[in-house]
Amino acid sequence: MNINELQVGVIGGTGEEGRGLALRWAMAGARVRIGSRTAERAQAAAAELNPFVVNNPIGHGENREVVAEADFALLTVPFEHAAATLEALVPDLRPGAIVIDITVPVSFEKGVGVRYAAPPEGSASEHLRARLPENVPLVAAFKTEPAHLLVDPHEKLDCDVLVAGGDKEARARVIEAIRFIEGLRPVDAGPLASARAIERMTVLAIGINRRYKIKSACYRVMGL
Amino acid sequence: MNINELQVGVIGGTGEEGRGLALRWAMAGARVRIGSRTAERAQAAAAELNPFVVNNPIGHGENREVVAEADFALLTVPFEHAAATLEALVPDLRPGAIVIDITVPVSFEKGVGVRYAAPPEGSASEHLRARLPENVPLVAAFKTEPAHLLVDPHEKLDCDVLVAGGDKEARARVIEAIRFIEGLRPVDAGPLASARAIERMTVLAIGINRRYKIKSACYRVMGL
């Protein structure tokens, strides 16, 4: 894989997760475009990040524009908007594009804090998978990476990225591309149903952050 | 906590998990007894481990005998026998004892491998919690530690132990006691419902072992 030729389109890329992943993949050399419902917001997000990008500056556009040329369409909107956003963009996806889902469905409960809100399909990734045409591969990744770390170019990363998906070839391509990001190690987490574990690990990390008064809990698989 | 005074009773302690945890806590200095349905099998397991234990040699007995004097009653039978085993031992538990649940419910599916078999309560720990008197605290721990690593005294451990439970004081005692085991770091995983994430992490690790042809995948929480 030539990372300089990889096109990444970040759907809803003006949020912290979206900007963070846009930054990290752009720092790794990929061609990244931030998408938004309004092109101006995408432009502002890209302008904020580009001082830290050496090679290909981050581009911008409306969501449908950035997915039209993307090898990876990175879905970074909050889970509650993910299905509708994705379904609306299906006609615009470049043939052969891989959808990367980073969403985690959570609910807030008074006194308890953040809770995992399991979709009926078992996980957010399976919920979204059920709403995509069969020939569009969907891969779960980056679900356990802390957004505020990703978005800060001065933060050194030291986390594993658990990568799951039913299409082995698509999963392998995402794994290969993540290897170019400094400080992140992709781990093959197998079938998409692994997202049931991975999404809950995110909520577990949020609880650990709260109990230990830290902000950046993430995971490493040991023994690998 | 004086680790030399901590009494640990290992229910069904002749299996790999049970022997492994008996060994590691005995190496840490605790007073450990291995329990079994038949005292002879418990004796054989203790005899096999004791060459590696410096301080208090590991004792043995029937399950009901070892829980009668245990501060920690460690439930290490396979999940399918856990509820019945535990319920039968409730009258024998020493007052104030903490039950530590390490079980993970799995099923094998042809072509798919190991799958998580979620109990109706959401996790094995919650399933067992519902079958215990309210005044007996139950803490989930050691669910993600590879048994074959624990049981080999020559293996250096390097894993986090995710510890969950509704009784904060009991959880804190278990966390404190785990600190004495070399190579294991306890992490406060909060309420018992966190077992839903933790048990699935075990199944995820089994899949990672299979895909990477390794045997010892476990987890570390980074940023802590």
Tab-separated table of C-alpha atoms in Angstrom:
chain	number	residue	atom	x	y	z
A	1	MET	CA	0.000	0.000	0.000
A	2	ASN	CA	1.251	3.456	-0.919
A	3	ILE	CA	-0.081	5.635	1.866
A	4	ASN	CA	0.423	8.784	-0.239
A	5	GLU	CA	-2.216	7.551	-2.643
A	6	LEU	CA	-4.806	6.544	-0.038
A	7	GLN	CA	-7.826	8.833	-0.121
A	8	VAL	CA	-9.644	9.222	3.175
A	9	GLY	CA	-12.963	11.048	3.403
A	10	VAL	CA	-14.113	11.951	6.891
A	11	ILE	CA	-17.894	12.100	7.165
A	12	GLY	CA	-18.939	14.575	9.837
A	13	GLY	CA	-15.272	15.373	10.205
A	14	THR	CA	-15.611	18.577	12.169
A	15	GLY	CA	-16.108	16.836	15.518
A	16	GLU	CA	-13.224	15.917	17.788
A	17	GLU	CA	-13.022	12.283	16.574
A	18	GLY	CA	-13.228	13.310	12.929
A	19	ARG	CA	-10.618	16.055	13.194
A	20	GLY	CA	-8.384	13.775	15.237
A	21	LEU	CA	-8.406	10.967	12.697
A	22	ALA	CA	-8.090	13.400	9.792
A	23	LEU	CA	-5.007	14.850	11.464
A	24	ARG	CA	-3.387	11.511	12.260
A	25	TRP	CA	-3.912	10.032	8.825
A	26	ALA	CA	-2.767	13.252	7.159
A	27	MET	CA	0.359	13.272	9.359
A	28	ALA	CA	0.924	9.684	8.159
A	29	GLY	CA	0.900	10.930	4.560
A	30	ALA	CA	-2.589	9.998	3.359
A	31	ARG	CA	-4.760	12.309	1.245
A	32	VAL	CA	-7.495	13.361	3.647
A	33	ARG	CA	-10.608	15.450	3.111
A	34	ILE	CA	-12.856	16.564	5.933
A	35	GLY	CA	-16.548	16.471	5.103
A	36	SER	CA	-19.423	18.267	6.739
A	37	ARG	CA	-23.016	19.146	5.972
A	38	THR	CA	-21.759	22.668	5.306
A	39	ALA	CA	-18.551	23.091	3.334
A	40	GLU	CA	-17.559	26.174	5.398
A	41	ARG	CA	-17.334	24.239	8.645
A	42	ALA	CA	-15.234	21.576	6.946
A	43	GLN	CA	-12.930	24.270	5.602
A	44	ALA	CA	-12.468	25.804	9.048
A	45	ALA	CA	-11.606	22.400	10.558
A	46	ALA	CA	-9.068	21.670	7.828
A	47	ALA	CA	-7.491	25.119	8.184
A	48	GLU	CA	-7.051	24.569	11.913
A	49	LEU	CA	-5.208	21.269	11.372
A	50	ASN	CA	-3.096	21.986	8.315
A	51	PRO	CA	-0.247	23.779	10.135
A	52	PHE	CA	0.633	20.322	11.553
A	53	VAL	CA	0.507	18.444	8.262
A	54	VAL	CA	3.707	18.224	6.212
A	55	ASN	CA	2.768	16.396	3.001
A	56	ASN	CA	-0.694	16.531	1.512
A	57	PRO	CA	-2.718	19.296	3.153
A	58	ILE	CA	-6.153	18.250	4.419
A	59	GLY	CA	-8.921	19.112	1.990
A	60	HIS	CA	-12.574	19.807	2.695
A	61	GLY	CA	-16.020	19.676	1.211
A	62	GLU	CA	-19.566	18.561	1.775
A	63	ASN	CA	-19.924	14.983	3.002
A	64	ARG	CA	-21.164	13.740	-0.373
A	65	GLU	CA	-18.238	15.364	-2.167
A	66	VAL	CA	-15.553	13.865	0.067
A	67	VAL	CA	-16.965	10.324	-0.031
A	68	ALA	CA	-17.204	10.434	-3.834
A	69	GLU	CA	-13.425	10.108	-4.140
A	70	ALA	CA	-12.590	8.288	-0.902
A	71	ASP	CA	-11.038	4.808	-0.605
A	72	PHE	CA	-12.005	4.937	3.070
A	73	ALA	CA	-15.210	6.709	4.091
A	74	LEU	CA	-14.758	7.316	7.785
A	75	LEU	CA	-18.078	7.686	9.599
A	76	THR	CA	-17.462	9.965	12.591
A	77	VAL	CA	-20.865	11.431	13.360
A	78	PRO	CA	-22.476	10.565	16.733
A	79	PHE	CA	-24.178	7.168	16.684
A	80	GLU	CA	-27.681	8.615	16.821
A	81	HIS	CA	-27.135	10.287	13.429
A	82	ALA	CA	-24.925	7.599	11.914
A	83	ALA	CA	-27.481	5.399	10.167
A	84	ALA	CA	-29.363	8.284	8.536
A	85	THR	CA	-26.159	10.033	7.494
A	86	LEU	CA	-24.696	6.849	6.014
A	87	GLU	CA	-27.868	5.824	4.178
A	88	ALA	CA	-28.100	9.253	2.548
A	89	LEU	CA	-24.516	8.979	1.313
A	90	VAL	CA	-24.668	5.459	-0.148
A	91	PRO	CA	-25.367	6.697	-3.705
A	92	ASP	CA	-22.308	8.968	-3.518
A	93	LEU	CA	-19.796	6.340	-2.297
A	94	ARG	CA	-16.988	5.629	-4.733
A	95	PRO	CA	-17.210	2.027	-6.011
A	96	GLY	CA	-14.919	-0.162	-3.929
A	97	ALA	CA	-14.900	2.263	-1.003
A	98	ILE	CA	-14.673	0.848	2.512
A	99	VAL	CA	-16.849	2.404	5.207
A	100	ILE	CA	-15.004	2.682	8.527
A	101	ASP	CA	-17.326	2.910	11.504
A	102	ILE	CA	-15.994	4.452	14.715
A	103	THR	CA	-19.319	4.982	16.509
A	104	VAL	CA	-20.205	3.843	20.030
A	105	PRO	CA	-23.823	4.052	21.200
A	106	VAL	CA	-24.028	5.438	24.720
A	107	SER	CA	-26.671	6.879	26.968
A	108	PHE	CA	-26.232	9.049	30.041
A	109	GLU	CA	-27.921	7.970	33.225
A	110	LYS	CA	-28.137	10.182	36.293
A	111	GLY	CA	-25.896	8.912	39.063
A	112	VAL	CA	-24.555	6.082	36.910
A	113	GLY	CA	-22.802	8.035	34.178
A	114	VAL	CA	-22.287	6.738	30.680
A	115	ARG	CA	-23.891	3.416	29.803
A	116	TYR	CA	-23.623	1.300	26.680
A	117	ALA	CA	-26.891	1.450	24.735
A	118	ALA	CA	-26.835	-1.821	22.803
A	119	PRO	CA	-28.640	-1.640	19.435
A	120	PRO	CA	-30.933	-4.604	18.668
A	121	GLU	CA	-28.368	-5.962	16.178
A	122	GLY	CA	-25.839	-6.337	19.029
A	123	SER	CA	-23.543	-3.430	18.224
A	124	ALA	CA	-23.454	-0.127	16.373
A	125	SER	CA	-21.354	-1.686	13.626
A	126	GLU	CA	-23.850	-4.479	13.028
A	127	HIS	CA	-26.678	-1.931	13.116
A	128	LEU	CA	-24.987	0.101	10.377
A	129	ARG	CA	-23.933	-2.981	8.410
A	130	ALA	CA	-27.620	-3.966	8.160
A	131	ARG	CA	-28.354	-0.616	6.503
A	132	LEU	CA	-25.678	-0.809	3.801
A	133	PRO	CA	-25.802	-2.608	0.434
A	134	GLU	CA	-24.047	-5.978	0.701
A	135	ASN	CA	-21.304	-4.996	-1.721
A	136	VAL	CA	-20.145	-2.078	0.442
A	137	PRO	CA	-17.673	-3.362	3.062
A	138	LEU	CA	-17.908	-1.951	6.565
A	139	VAL	CA	-15.023	-2.170	9.028
A	140	ALA	CA	-15.124	-1.181	12.709
A	141	ALA	CA	-12.017	0.653	13.944
A	142	PHE	CA	-10.774	3.457	16.220
A	143	LYS	CA	-13.655	2.871	18.648
A	144	THR	CA	-11.397	2.818	21.700
A	145	GLU	CA	-9.060	5.682	20.783
A	146	PRO	CA	-9.545	8.832	22.915
A	147	ALA	CA	-10.597	11.659	20.580
A	148	HIS	CA	-8.880	14.420	22.541
A	149	LEU	CA	-5.551	12.590	22.168
A	150	LEU	CA	-5.975	12.097	18.444
A	151	VAL	CA	-6.790	15.744	17.839
A	152	ASP	CA	-3.768	17.126	19.705
A	153	PRO	CA	-0.730	16.914	17.391
A	154	HIS	CA	1.603	17.185	20.388
A	155	GLU	CA	0.202	14.073	22.084
A	156	LYS	CA	2.147	10.871	21.531
A	157	LEU	CA	-0.227	7.967	20.953
A	158	ASP	CA	0.247	4.540	22.545
A	159	CYS	CA	-2.916	2.532	21.907
A	160	ASP	CA	-4.022	-0.497	19.942
A	161	VAL	CA	-6.771	-0.123	17.354
A	162	LEU	CA	-9.123	-3.110	17.379
A	163	VAL	CA	-10.241	-3.697	13.793
A	164	ALA	CA	-13.282	-5.868	13.050
A	165	GLY	CA	-15.272	-6.686	9.929
A	166	GLY	CA	-16.807	-9.528	7.961
A	167	ASP	CA	-14.953	-8.703	4.724
A	168	LYS	CA	-11.436	-10.016	5.342
A	169	GLU	CA	-9.864	-8.135	2.466
A	170	ALA	CA	-11.345	-4.820	3.570
A	171	ARG	CA	-10.276	-5.505	7.145
A	172	ALA	CA	-6.743	-6.237	5.978
A	173	ARG	CA	-6.593	-2.972	3.984
A	174	VAL	CA	-7.703	-0.926	6.979
A	175	ILE	CA	-5.177	-2.723	9.189
A	176	GLU	CA	-2.433	-2.007	6.683
A	177	ALA	CA	-3.316	1.674	6.497
A	178	ILE	CA	-3.448	2.114	10.277
A	179	ARG	CA	0.154	0.844	10.495
A	180	PHE	CA	1.269	4.167	8.988
A	181	ILE	CA	-0.110	6.139	11.952
A	182	GLU	CA	2.569	6.672	14.568
A	183	GLY	CA	1.723	5.261	17.994
A	184	LEU	CA	-1.298	3.267	16.889
A	185	ARG	CA	-1.026	-0.489	16.368
A	186	PRO	CA	-3.855	-2.226	14.534
A	187	VAL	CA	-5.017	-5.551	15.981
A	188	ASP	CA	-7.134	-7.935	13.918
A	189	ALA	CA	-10.260	-8.392	16.037
A	190	GLY	CA	-11.986	-10.698	13.547
A	191	PRO	CA	-15.669	-10.656	12.563
A	192	LEU	CA	-17.913	-7.623	12.888
A	193	ALA	CA	-19.631	-9.149	15.947
A	194	SER	CA	-16.410	-8.364	17.853
A	195	ALA	CA	-17.732	-4.807	17.881
A	196	ARG	CA	-19.979	-5.947	20.754
A	197	ALA	CA	-16.863	-6.300	22.874
A	198	ILE	CA	-15.008	-3.319	21.424
A	199	GLU	CA	-17.833	-0.789	21.862
A	200	ARG	CA	-18.313	-1.890	25.460
A	201	MET	CA	-14.563	-1.470	26.016
A	202	THR	CA	-14.986	2.192	25.080
A	203	VAL	CA	-17.640	2.670	27.729
A	204	LEU	CA	-15.442	0.792	30.209
A	205	ALA	CA	-12.582	3.175	29.393
A	206	ILE	CA	-14.857	6.192	29.960
A	207	GLY	CA	-15.661	4.807	33.423
A	208	ILE	CA	-11.968	4.199	34.144
A	209	ASN	CA	-11.232	7.789	33.110
A	210	ARG	CA	-13.830	9.035	35.553
A	211	ARG	CA	-12.721	6.847	38.471
A	212	TYR	CA	-9.009	7.559	38.019
A	213	LYS	CA	-9.504	11.234	37.059
A	214	ILE	CA	-7.633	10.757	33.811
A	215	LYS	CA	-8.704	11.452	30.236
A	216	SER	CA	-6.888	9.063	27.967
A	217	ALA	CA	-7.539	5.441	28.950
A	218	CYS	CA	-7.070	3.146	25.967
A	219	TYR	CA	-5.989	-0.455	25.497
A	220	ARG	CA	-3.030	-2.536	24.469
A	221	VAL	CA	-3.234	-6.240	23.756
A	222	MET	CA	-0.305	-7.869	25.548
A	223	GLY	CA	1.421	-11.052	24.428
A	224	LEU	CA	1.208	-10.035	20.755
B	1	MET	CA	-3.740	-5.379	54.304
B	2	ASN	CA	-1.372	-8.040	55.562
B	3	ILE	CA	-1.175	-10.459	52.651
B	4	ASN	CA	0.195	-13.196	54.932
B	5	GLU	CA	-3.089	-13.254	56.800
B	6	LEU	CA	-5.357	-13.300	53.763
B	7	GLN	CA	-7.149	-16.643	53.414
B	8	VAL	CA	-8.033	-17.612	49.871
B	9	GLY	CA	-10.238	-20.642	49.153
B	10	VAL	CA	-10.284	-21.804	45.563
B	11	ILE	CA	-13.576	-23.483	44.648
B	12	GLY	CA	-13.012	-26.068	41.940
B	13	GLY	CA	-9.347	-25.263	42.227
B	14	THR	CA	-7.976	-28.253	40.351
B	15	GLY	CA	-8.583	-26.744	36.898
B	16	GLU	CA	-5.978	-24.626	35.140
B	17	GLU	CA	-7.503	-21.291	36.224
B	18	GLY	CA	-7.887	-22.453	39.813
B	19	ARG	CA	-4.373	-23.852	40.109
B	20	GLY	CA	-2.961	-20.800	38.379
B	21	LEU	CA	-4.572	-18.324	40.770
B	22	ALA	CA	-3.795	-20.534	43.786
B	23	LEU	CA	-0.154	-20.511	42.719
B	24	ARG	CA	0.074	-16.781	42.083
B	25	TRP	CA	-1.584	-15.773	45.335
B	26	ALA	CA	0.471	-18.293	47.289
B	27	MET	CA	3.640	-16.943	45.641
B	28	ALA	CA	2.478	-13.494	46.798
B	29	GLY	CA	2.330	-14.773	50.371
B	30	ALA	CA	-1.373	-15.406	50.934
B	31	ARG	CA	-2.735	-18.490	52.711
B	32	VAL	CA	-4.341	-20.469	49.932
B	33	ARG	CA	-6.354	-23.678	50.011
B	34	ILE	CA	-7.414	-25.511	46.894
B	35	GLY	CA	-10.906	-26.980	47.068
B	36	SER	CA	-12.450	-29.741	45.020
B	37	ARG	CA	-15.447	-32.034	45.197
B	38	THR	CA	-12.988	-34.746	46.203
B	39	ALA	CA	-10.262	-33.909	48.709
B	40	GLU	CA	-7.755	-36.211	46.972
B	41	ARG	CA	-7.802	-34.246	43.727
B	42	ALA	CA	-7.317	-31.028	45.679
B	43	GLN	CA	-4.376	-32.584	47.487
B	44	ALA	CA	-2.739	-33.651	44.232
B	45	ALA	CA	-3.112	-30.152	42.771
B	46	ALA	CA	-1.608	-28.532	45.869
B	47	ALA	CA	1.288	-30.998	45.906
B	48	GLU	CA	2.102	-30.184	42.288
B	49	LEU	CA	2.290	-26.434	43.010
B	50	ASN	CA	3.953	-26.337	46.412
B	51	PRO	CA	7.560	-26.710	45.164
B	52	PHE	CA	7.169	-23.172	43.790
B	53	VAL	CA	5.719	-21.630	46.947
B	54	VAL	CA	8.136	-20.181	49.499
B	55	ASN	CA	6.012	-19.023	52.424
B	56	ASN	CA	2.696	-20.634	53.325
B	57	PRO	CA	2.305	-23.921	51.460
B	58	ILE	CA	-0.976	-24.333	49.590
B	59	GLY	CA	-3.520	-26.354	51.552
B	60	HIS	CA	-6.384	-28.465	50.245
B	61	GLY	CA	-9.781	-29.848	51.126
B	62	GLU	CA	-13.318	-30.252	49.905
B	63	ASN	CA	-14.898	-27.101	48.503
B	64	ARG	CA	-17.110	-26.598	51.576
B	65	GLU	CA	-14.117	-26.928	53.892
B	66	VAL	CA	-11.949	-24.384	52.098
B	67	VAL	CA	-14.693	-21.747	51.824
B	68	ALA	CA	-15.508	-22.078	55.526
B	69	GLU	CA	-12.327	-20.243	56.465
B	70	ALA	CA	-11.771	-18.117	53.359
B	71	ASP	CA	-11.772	-14.321	53.182
B	72	PHE	CA	-11.936	-14.690	49.411
B	73	ALA	CA	-13.912	-17.586	47.919
B	74	LEU	CA	-12.607	-17.812	44.394
B	75	LEU	CA	-15.124	-19.448	42.046
B	76	THR	CA	-13.119	-21.151	39.291
B	77	VAL	CA	-15.445	-23.874	38.003
B	78	PRO	CA	-16.658	-23.611	34.370
B	79	PHE	CA	-19.582	-21.217	34.004
B	80	GLU	CA	-22.103	-24.002	33.334
B	81	HIS	CA	-21.502	-25.412	36.828
B	82	ALA	CA	-20.885	-22.104	38.580
B	83	ALA	CA	-24.387	-21.228	39.792
B	84	ALA	CA	-25.172	-24.690	41.193
B	85	THR	CA	-21.745	-24.985	42.826
B	86	LEU	CA	-22.007	-21.553	44.398
B	87	GLU	CA	-25.584	-21.974	45.637
B	88	ALA	CA	-24.666	-25.266	47.330
B	89	LEU	CA	-21.763	-23.579	49.144
B	90	VAL	CA	-23.614	-20.503	50.423
B	91	PRO	CA	-24.331	-22.040	53.865
B	92	ASP	CA	-20.626	-22.838	54.284
B	93	LEU	CA	-19.264	-19.382	53.421
B	94	ARG	CA	-17.472	-17.656	56.269
B	95	PRO	CA	-19.381	-14.527	57.342
B	96	GLY	CA	-17.844	-11.520	55.599
B	97	ALA	CA	-16.337	-13.599	52.825
B	98	ILE	CA	-16.115	-12.092	49.347
B	99	VAL	CA	-16.956	-14.305	46.379
B	100	ILE	CA	-14.627	-13.664	43.444
B	101	ASP	CA	-16.096	-14.715	40.110
B	102	ILE	CA	-13.720	-15.448	37.236
B	103	THR	CA	-16.173	-17.245	34.921
B	104	VAL	CA	-16.832	-16.447	31.266
B	105	PRO	CA	-19.779	-18.084	29.496
B	106	VAL	CA	-18.778	-19.287	26.038
B	107	SER	CA	-20.176	-21.602	23.411
B	108	PHE	CA	-18.366	-23.275	20.535
B	109	GLU	CA	-19.771	-22.876	17.061
B	110	LYS	CA	-18.518	-24.871	14.101
B	111	GLY	CA	-16.566	-22.686	11.698
B	112	VAL	CA	-16.905	-19.633	13.944
B	113	GLY	CA	-15.004	-20.785	17.031
B	114	VAL	CA	-15.668	-19.547	20.518
B	115	ARG	CA	-18.617	-17.204	20.994
B	116	TYR	CA	-19.803	-15.284	24.023
B	117	ALA	CA	-22.991	-16.842	25.391
B	118	ALA	CA	-24.623	-13.917	27.186
B	119	PRO	CA	-26.743	-14.944	30.199
B	120	PRO	CA	-30.149	-13.206	30.454
B	121	GLU	CA	-28.836	-11.022	33.294
B	122	GLY	CA	-26.236	-9.524	30.905
B	123	SER	CA	-23.117	-11.274	32.191
B	124	ALA	CA	-21.992	-14.310	34.161
B	125	SER	CA	-21.239	-12.126	37.154
B	126	GLU	CA	-24.712	-10.622	37.211
B	127	HIS	CA	-26.180	-14.107	36.739
B	128	LEU	CA	-24.303	-15.360	39.813
B	129	ARG	CA	-24.991	-12.172	41.790
B	130	ALA	CA	-28.724	-12.816	41.387
B	131	ARG	CA	-28.280	-16.249	43.023
B	132	LEU	CA	-26.419	-15.055	46.128
B	133	PRO	CA	-27.860	-13.604	49.344
B	134	GLU	CA	-27.632	-9.798	49.251
B	135	ASN	CA	-25.187	-9.655	52.154
B	136	VAL	CA	-22.577	-11.765	50.330
B	137	PRO	CA	-20.444	-9.480	48.140
B	138	LEU	CA	-19.469	-10.725	44.694
B	139	VAL	CA	-16.555	-9.247	42.755
B	140	ALA	CA	-15.605	-10.058	39.150
B	141	ALA	CA	-11.857	-10.390	38.545
B	142	PHE	CA	-9.210	-12.338	36.611
B	143	LYS	CA	-11.605	-12.888	33.715
B	144	THR	CA	-9.081	-11.813	31.089
B	145	GLU	CA	-5.958	-13.509	32.496
B	146	PRO	CA	-4.731	-16.489	30.419
B	147	ALA	CA	-4.908	-19.577	32.651
B	148	HIS	CA	-1.882	-21.300	31.125
B	149	LEU	CA	0.281	-18.271	31.977
B	150	LEU	CA	-0.949	-18.146	35.563
B	151	VAL	CA	-0.280	-21.820	36.156
B	152	ASP	CA	3.317	-21.769	34.881
B	153	PRO	CA	5.548	-20.419	37.671
B	154	HIS	CA	8.272	-19.588	35.143
B	155	GLU	CA	6.020	-17.286	33.122
B	156	LYS	CA	6.339	-13.585	33.867
B	157	LEU	CA	2.923	-11.936	33.924
B	158	ASP	CA	2.213	-8.570	32.310
B	159	CYS	CA	-1.555	-8.053	32.325
B	160	ASP	CA	-4.134	-5.830	33.960
B	161	VAL	CA	-6.882	-7.389	36.046
B	162	LEU	CA	-10.212	-5.643	35.506
B	163	VAL	CA	-12.071	-5.705	38.818
B	164	ALA	CA	-15.823	-5.003	38.964
B	165	GLY	CA	-18.465	-5.216	41.659
B	166	GLY	CA	-21.355	-3.327	43.224
B	167	ASP	CA	-19.922	-3.425	46.756
B	168	LYS	CA	-17.221	-0.752	46.713
B	169	GLU	CA	-15.534	-1.926	49.882
B	170	ALA	CA	-15.286	-5.522	48.663
B	171	ARG	CA	-13.997	-4.310	45.299
B	172	ALA	CA	-11.340	-2.235	47.032
B	173	ARG	CA	-10.211	-5.223	49.135
B	174	VAL	CA	-9.845	-7.419	46.076
B	175	ILE	CA	-7.932	-4.672	44.258
B	176	GLU	CA	-5.621	-4.277	47.246
B	177	ALA	CA	-4.913	-8.014	47.403
B	178	ILE	CA	-4.197	-8.311	43.670
B	179	ARG	CA	-1.473	-5.658	44.037
B	180	PHE	CA	0.630	-8.296	45.815
B	181	ILE	CA	0.727	-10.555	42.753
B	182	GLU	CA	3.796	-9.840	40.641
B	183	GLY	CA	3.048	-8.805	37.083
B	184	LEU	CA	-0.663	-8.231	37.573
B	185	ARG	CA	-2.057	-4.734	37.984
B	186	PRO	CA	-5.627	-4.380	39.243
B	187	VAL	CA	-7.784	-1.779	37.492
B	188	ASP	CA	-11.017	-0.560	39.071
B	189	ALA	CA	-13.638	-1.356	36.434
B	190	GLY	CA	-16.568	-0.064	38.499
B	191	PRO	CA	-20.011	-1.642	38.844
B	192	LEU	CA	-20.719	-5.317	38.243
B	193	ALA	CA	-22.350	-4.537	34.888
B	194	SER	CA	-18.832	-3.851	33.593
B	195	ALA	CA	-18.538	-7.638	33.466
B	196	ARG	CA	-20.535	-7.397	30.215
B	197	ALA	CA	-17.524	-5.735	28.645
B	198	ILE	CA	-14.885	-7.732	30.500
B	199	GLU	CA	-16.285	-11.175	29.685
B	200	ARG	CA	-16.558	-10.233	26.020
B	201	MET	CA	-12.940	-9.061	26.139
B	202	THR	CA	-11.958	-12.600	27.122
B	203	VAL	CA	-13.694	-14.026	24.066
B	204	LEU	CA	-12.068	-11.317	21.937
B	205	ALA	CA	-8.666	-12.351	23.318
B	206	ILE	CA	-9.371	-16.008	22.476
B	207	GLY	CA	-10.057	-14.963	18.887
B	208	ILE	CA	-6.880	-12.844	18.791
B	209	ASN	CA	-4.910	-15.856	20.063
B	210	ARG	CA	-6.312	-17.963	17.246
B	211	ARG	CA	-5.719	-15.405	14.490
B	212	TYR	CA	-2.172	-14.532	15.596
B	213	LYS	CA	-1.252	-18.111	16.584
B	214	ILE	CA	-0.351	-17.029	20.103
B	215	LYS	CA	-1.643	-18.245	23.451
B	216	SER	CA	-1.388	-15.412	25.914
B	217	ALA	CA	-3.274	-12.351	24.712
B	218	CYS	CA	-4.324	-10.186	27.633
B	219	TYR	CA	-4.909	-6.473	28.147
B	220	ARG	CA	-3.302	-3.391	29.590
B	221	VAL	CA	-5.138	-0.139	30.124
B	222	MET	CA	-2.870	2.620	28.822
B	223	GLY	CA	-2.811	6.201	30.096
B	224	LEU	CA	-3.247	5.060	33.691
